[in-house]
Amino acid sequence: MKDLKTFIRAVLAGLCIGLGGAVYLSLDNKIVGSALFTIALFTICTFGYNLYTGKVAHLFDNDRRYIIDVILIWLGNFVGCWTTAQLYGMTRIAGIAEKAAAVCEVKLADDLLSVFILGIFCNVCIVIGVDGFKQNPHELGKYISLFIGVMVFILCGFEHCIANMFYISMAGMWSSKAFVFLLVNTLGNAVGGWIIPVMKKVLDDK
């Protein structure tokens, strides 16, 4: 039952990423689009849904069983993103698939080392946003953290594996190359998610 709830919360997080991705693809202004993409992380943090990039950051704070949770969350995020993209494809906004394809062409043409490094920096931004939301004592500061974290990773072109699940699904560009890209991106996000929590532990132990 716990695993099912974990998975369902992950599917809902994928749906939220699909909401953010749709609004981003619908707008020509990248700054406005990146700001409105924050609906995804805002909803996930507010309702306690499970997003891989946030949960993987706490891998070393939990027992081995948590690894299974992280895998379930990744899979649930995938299902949520893919399903949302398929539903959009049945509507009048299906045209955003063309923009998704243009975005994916650039991503999939990149070399894997670049994808890995950009994935690292992406999740540094996400950890800043999510931990800021949870820990900032100022109400306004909580929401500023979310906006800064999301906007910076998008505007810099950093790679978020769950957002990319949605873009690739929306573009209908799944292939063996796309899956390799996604796995490298996933690993980069994991490393990026560990940097701040691990260094915080090291520095606090001094």
JSON list of N, CA and C in Angstrom, two decimals, residues 161-203:
[
{"chain": "A", "resi": 161, "resn": "CYS", "atom": "N", "xyz": [15.59, 15.87, -15.75]},
{"chain": "A", "resi": 161, "resn": "CYS", "atom": "CA", "xyz": [15.18, 14.61, -16.39]},
{"chain": "A", "resi": 161, "resn": "CYS", "atom": "C", "xyz": [13.67, 14.44, -16.46]},
{"chain": "A", "resi": 162, "resn": "ILE", "atom": "N", "xyz": [12.94, 14.93, -15.47]},
{"chain": "A", "resi": 162, "resn": "ILE", "atom": "CA", "xyz": [11.48, 14.73, -15.50]},
{"chain": "A", "resi": 162, "resn": "ILE", "atom": "C", "xyz": [10.83, 15.68, -16.50]},
{"chain": "A", "resi": 163, "resn": "ALA", "atom": "N", "xyz": [11.29, 16.91, -16.54]},
{"chain": "A", "resi": 163, "resn": "ALA", "atom": "CA", "xyz": [10.79, 17.84, -17.57]},
{"chain": "A", "resi": 163, "resn": "ALA", "atom": "C", "xyz": [11.09, 17.27, -18.96]},
{"chain": "A", "resi": 164, "resn": "ASN", "atom": "N", "xyz": [12.26, 16.66, -19.11]},
{"chain": "A", "resi": 164, "resn": "ASN", "atom": "CA", "xyz": [12.61, 16.08, -20.41]},
{"chain": "A", "resi": 164, "resn": "ASN", "atom": "C", "xyz": [11.76, 14.86, -20.75]},
{"chain": "A", "resi": 165, "resn": "MET", "atom": "N", "xyz": [11.32, 14.13, -19.74]},
{"chain": "A", "resi": 165, "resn": "MET", "atom": "CA", "xyz": [10.36, 13.05, -20.00]},
{"chain": "A", "resi": 165, "resn": "MET", "atom": "C", "xyz": [9.12, 13.61, -20.70]},
{"chain": "A", "resi": 166, "resn": "PHE", "atom": "N", "xyz": [8.67, 14.77, -20.21]},
{"chain": "A", "resi": 166, "resn": "PHE", "atom": "CA", "xyz": [7.47, 15.38, -20.80]},
{"chain": "A", "resi": 166, "resn": "PHE", "atom": "C", "xyz": [7.76, 15.89, -22.21]},
{"chain": "A", "resi": 167, "resn": "TYR", "atom": "N", "xyz": [8.87, 16.63, -22.38]},
{"chain": "A", "resi": 167, "resn": "TYR", "atom": "CA", "xyz": [9.16, 17.20, -23.70]},
{"chain": "A", "resi": 167, "resn": "TYR", "atom": "C", "xyz": [9.32, 16.11, -24.76]},
{"chain": "A", "resi": 168, "resn": "ILE", "atom": "N", "xyz": [10.05, 15.04, -24.42]},
{"chain": "A", "resi": 168, "resn": "ILE", "atom": "CA", "xyz": [10.26, 13.96, -25.40]},
{"chain": "A", "resi": 168, "resn": "ILE", "atom": "C", "xyz": [8.95, 13.25, -25.69]},
{"chain": "A", "resi": 169, "resn": "SER", "atom": "N", "xyz": [8.13, 13.05, -24.67]},
{"chain": "A", "resi": 169, "resn": "SER", "atom": "CA", "xyz": [6.81, 12.42, -24.88]},
{"chain": "A", "resi": 169, "resn": "SER", "atom": "C", "xyz": [5.92, 13.31, -25.74]},
{"chain": "A", "resi": 170, "resn": "MET", "atom": "N", "xyz": [5.94, 14.60, -25.46]},
{"chain": "A", "resi": 170, "resn": "MET", "atom": "CA", "xyz": [5.11, 15.54, -26.22]},
{"chain": "A", "resi": 170, "resn": "MET", "atom": "C", "xyz": [5.56, 15.58, -27.68]},
{"chain": "A", "resi": 171, "resn": "ALA", "atom": "N", "xyz": [6.85, 15.49, -27.90]},
{"chain": "A", "resi": 171, "resn": "ALA", "atom": "CA", "xyz": [7.39, 15.54, -29.26]},
{"chain": "A", "resi": 171, "resn": "ALA", "atom": "C", "xyz": [7.26, 14.19, -29.97]},
{"chain": "A", "resi": 172, "resn": "GLY", "atom": "N", "xyz": [6.99, 13.12, -29.21]},
{"chain": "A", "resi": 172, "resn": "GLY", "atom": "CA", "xyz": [6.93, 11.78, -29.80]},
{"chain": "A", "resi": 172, "resn": "GLY", "atom": "C", "xyz": [8.28, 11.35, -30.34]},
{"chain": "A", "resi": 173, "resn": "MET", "atom": "N", "xyz": [9.34, 11.66, -29.60]},
{"chain": "A", "resi": 173, "resn": "MET", "atom": "CA", "xyz": [10.70, 11.41, -30.09]},
{"chain": "A", "resi": 173, "resn": "MET", "atom": "C", "xyz": [11.45, 10.36, -29.27]},
{"chain": "A", "resi": 174, "resn": "TRP", "atom": "N", "xyz": [10.71, 9.41, -28.71]},
{"chain": "A", "resi": 174, "resn": "TRP", "atom": "CA", "xyz": [11.37, 8.36, -27.94]},
{"chain": "A", "resi": 174, "resn": "TRP", "atom": "C", "xyz": [12.14, 7.42, -28.87]},
{"chain": "A", "resi": 175, "resn": "SER", "atom": "N", "xyz": [13.37, 7.10, -28.46]},
{"chain": "A", "resi": 175, "resn": "SER", "atom": "CA", "xyz": [14.25, 6.21, -29.21]},
{"chain": "A", "resi": 175, "resn": "SER", "atom": "C", "xyz": [15.30, 5.69, -28.24]},
{"chain": "A", "resi": 176, "resn": "SER", "atom": "N", "xyz": [16.16, 4.79, -28.69]},
{"chain": "A", "resi": 176, "resn": "SER", "atom": "CA", "xyz": [17.23, 4.31, -27.81]},
{"chain": "A", "resi": 176, "resn": "SER", "atom": "C", "xyz": [18.14, 5.47, -27.41]},
{"chain": "A", "resi": 177, "resn": "LYS", "atom": "N", "xyz": [18.38, 6.39, -28.33]},
{"chain": "A", "resi": 177, "resn": "LYS", "atom": "CA", "xyz": [19.21, 7.56, -28.04]},
{"chain": "A", "resi": 177, "resn": "LYS", "atom": "C", "xyz": [18.56, 8.44, -26.98]},
{"chain": "A", "resi": 178, "resn": "ALA", "atom": "N", "xyz": [17.25, 8.59, -27.08]},
{"chain": "A", "resi": 178, "resn": "ALA", "atom": "CA", "xyz": [16.52, 9.42, -26.12]},
{"chain": "A", "resi": 178, "resn": "ALA", "atom": "C", "xyz": [16.57, 8.80, -24.73]},
{"chain": "A", "resi": 179, "resn": "PHE", "atom": "N", "xyz": [16.47, 7.47, -24.64]},
{"chain": "A", "resi": 179, "resn": "PHE", "atom": "CA", "xyz": [16.53, 6.81, -23.34]},
{"chain": "A", "resi": 179, "resn": "PHE", "atom": "C", "xyz": [17.92, 6.92, -22.72]},
{"chain": "A", "resi": 180, "resn": "VAL", "atom": "N", "xyz": [18.95, 6.80, -23.53]},
{"chain": "A", "resi": 180, "resn": "VAL", "atom": "CA", "xyz": [20.32, 6.98, -23.02]},
{"chain": "A", "resi": 180, "resn": "VAL", "atom": "C", "xyz": [20.50, 8.40, -22.50]},
{"chain": "A", "resi": 181, "resn": "PHE", "atom": "N", "xyz": [20.04, 9.36, -23.29]},
{"chain": "A", "resi": 181, "resn": "PHE", "atom": "CA", "xyz": [20.07, 10.77, -22.88]},
{"chain": "A", "resi": 181, "resn": "PHE", "atom": "C", "xyz": [19.39, 10.94, -21.52]},
{"chain": "A", "resi": 182, "resn": "LEU", "atom": "N", "xyz": [18.21, 10.32, -21.38]},
{"chain": "A", "resi": 182, "resn": "LEU", "atom": "CA", "xyz": [17.44, 10.47, -20.15]},
{"chain": "A", "resi": 182, "resn": "LEU", "atom": "C", "xyz": [18.15, 9.84, -18.95]},
{"chain": "A", "resi": 183, "resn": "LEU", "atom": "N", "xyz": [18.76, 8.68, -19.15]},
{"chain": "A", "resi": 183, "resn": "LEU", "atom": "CA", "xyz": [19.46, 8.00, -18.06]},
{"chain": "A", "resi": 183, "resn": "LEU", "atom": "C", "xyz": [20.68, 8.80, -17.60]},
{"chain": "A", "resi": 184, "resn": "VAL", "atom": "N", "xyz": [21.42, 9.37, -18.56]},
{"chain": "A", "resi": 184, "resn": "VAL", "atom": "CA", "xyz": [22.57, 10.21, -18.21]},
{"chain": "A", "resi": 184, "resn": "VAL", "atom": "C", "xyz": [22.10, 11.46, -17.48]},
{"chain": "A", "resi": 185, "resn": "ASN", "atom": "N", "xyz": [21.02, 12.04, -17.97]},
{"chain": "A", "resi": 185, "resn": "ASN", "atom": "CA", "xyz": [20.41, 13.20, -17.33]},
{"chain": "A", "resi": 185, "resn": "ASN", "atom": "C", "xyz": [19.97, 12.87, -15.90]},
{"chain": "A", "resi": 186, "resn": "THR", "atom": "N", "xyz": [19.38, 11.69, -15.73]},
{"chain": "A", "resi": 186, "resn": "THR", "atom": "CA", "xyz": [18.93, 11.23, -14.41]},
{"chain": "A", "resi": 186, "resn": "THR", "atom": "C", "xyz": [20.10, 11.11, -13.44]},
{"chain": "A", "resi": 187, "resn": "LEU", "atom": "N", "xyz": [21.20, 10.55, -13.91]},
{"chain": "A", "resi": 187, "resn": "LEU", "atom": "CA", "xyz": [22.39, 10.40, -13.07]},
{"chain": "A", "resi": 187, "resn": "LEU", "atom": "C", "xyz": [22.97, 11.77, -12.70]},
{"chain": "A", "resi": 188, "resn": "GLY", "atom": "N", "xyz": [23.01, 12.67, -13.68]},
{"chain": "A", "resi": 188, "resn": "GLY", "atom": "CA", "xyz": [23.50, 14.02, -13.40]},
{"chain": "A", "resi": 188, "resn": "GLY", "atom": "C", "xyz": [22.65, 14.73, -12.37]},
{"chain": "A", "resi": 189, "resn": "ASN", "atom": "N", "xyz": [21.34, 14.58, -12.48]},
{"chain": "A", "resi": 189, "resn": "ASN", "atom": "CA", "xyz": [20.43, 15.16, -11.50]},
{"chain": "A", "resi": 189, "resn": "ASN", "atom": "C", "xyz": [20.67, 14.59, -10.10]},
{"chain": "A", "resi": 190, "resn": "ALA", "atom": "N", "xyz": [20.95, 13.29, -10.04]},
{"chain": "A", "resi": 190, "resn": "ALA", "atom": "CA", "xyz": [21.22, 12.65, -8.75]},
{"chain": "A", "resi": 190, "resn": "ALA", "atom": "C", "xyz": [22.46, 13.26, -8.10]},
{"chain": "A", "resi": 191, "resn": "VAL", "atom": "N", "xyz": [23.53, 13.37, -8.86]},
{"chain": "A", "resi": 191, "resn": "VAL", "atom": "CA", "xyz": [24.77, 13.95, -8.34]},
{"chain": "A", "resi": 191, "resn": "VAL", "atom": "C", "xyz": [24.54, 15.40, -7.89]},
{"chain": "A", "resi": 192, "resn": "GLY", "atom": "N", "xyz": [23.83, 16.15, -8.72]},
{"chain": "A", "resi": 192, "resn": "GLY", "atom": "CA", "xyz": [23.55, 17.55, -8.37]},
{"chain": "A", "resi": 192, "resn": "GLY", "atom": "C", "xyz": [22.71, 17.66, -7.12]},
{"chain": "A", "resi": 193, "resn": "GLY", "atom": "N", "xyz": [21.80, 16.70, -6.93]},
{"chain": "A", "resi": 193, "resn": "GLY", "atom": "CA", "xyz": [20.96, 16.71, -5.74]},
{"chain": "A", "resi": 193, "resn": "GLY", "atom": "C", "xyz": [21.71, 16.39, -4.46]},
{"chain": "A", "resi": 194, "resn": "TRP", "atom": "N", "xyz": [22.83, 15.68, -4.59]},
{"chain": "A", "resi": 194, "resn": "TRP", "atom": "CA", "xyz": [23.59, 15.28, -3.41]},
{"chain": "A", "resi": 194, "resn": "TRP", "atom": "C", "xyz": [24.56, 16.34, -2.92]},
{"chain": "A", "resi": 195, "resn": "ILE", "atom": "N", "xyz": [24.96, 17.25, -3.79]},
{"chain": "A", "resi": 195, "resn": "ILE", "atom": "CA", "xyz": [26.05, 18.18, -3.46]},
{"chain": "A", "resi": 195, "resn": "ILE", "atom": "C", "xyz": [25.76, 19.00, -2.21]},
{"chain": "A", "resi": 196, "resn": "ILE", "atom": "N", "xyz": [24.66, 19.74, -2.21]},
{"chain": "A", "resi": 196, "resn": "ILE", "atom": "CA", "xyz": [24.37, 20.63, -1.07]},
{"chain": "A", "resi": 196, "resn": "ILE", "atom": "C", "xyz": [24.08, 19.85, 0.21]},
{"chain": "A", "resi": 197, "resn": "PRO", "atom": "N", "xyz": [23.21, 18.80, 0.18]},
{"chain": "A", "resi": 197, "resn": "PRO", "atom": "CA", "xyz": [22.96, 18.04, 1.41]},
{"chain": "A", "resi": 197, "resn": "PRO", "atom": "C", "xyz": [24.22, 17.38, 1.99]},
{"chain": "A", "resi": 198, "resn": "VAL", "atom": "N", "xyz": [25.06, 16.80, 1.12]},
{"chain": "A", "resi": 198, "resn": "VAL", "atom": "CA", "xyz": [26.28, 16.14, 1.61]},
{"chain": "A", "resi": 198, "resn": "VAL", "atom": "C", "xyz": [27.25, 17.15, 2.17]},
{"chain": "A", "resi": 199, "resn": "MET", "atom": "N", "xyz": [27.45, 18.26, 1.48]},
{"chain": "A", "resi": 199, "resn": "MET", "atom": "CA", "xyz": [28.38, 19.28, 1.97]},
{"chain": "A", "resi": 199, "resn": "MET", "atom": "C", "xyz": [27.87, 19.91, 3.26]},
{"chain": "A", "resi": 200, "resn": "LYS", "atom": "N", "xyz": [26.56, 20.04, 3.37]},
{"chain": "A", "resi": 200, "resn": "LYS", "atom": "CA", "xyz": [25.98, 20.57, 4.61]},
{"chain": "A", "resi": 200, "resn": "LYS", "atom": "C", "xyz": [26.30, 19.65, 5.78]},
{"chain": "A", "resi": 201, "resn": "LYS", "atom": "N", "xyz": [26.19, 18.34, 5.56]},
{"chain": "A", "resi": 201, "resn": "LYS", "atom": "CA", "xyz": [26.52, 17.39, 6.60]},
{"chain": "A", "resi": 201, "resn": "LYS", "atom": "C", "xyz": [27.99, 17.47, 6.97]},
{"chain": "A", "resi": 202, "resn": "VAL", "atom": "N", "xyz": [28.85, 17.54, 5.98]},
{"chain": "A", "resi": 202, "resn": "VAL", "atom": "CA", "xyz": [30.30, 17.60, 6.22]},
{"chain": "A", "resi": 202, "resn": "VAL", "atom": "C", "xyz": [30.66, 18.85, 7.01]},
{"chain": "A", "resi": 203, "resn": "LEU", "atom": "N", "xyz": [30.11, 19.98, 6.61]},
{"chain": "A", "resi": 203, "resn": "LEU", "atom": "CA", "xyz": [30.43, 21.24, 7.27]},
{"chain": "A", "resi": 203, "resn": "LEU", "atom": "C", "xyz": [29.83, 21.32, 8.68]}
]
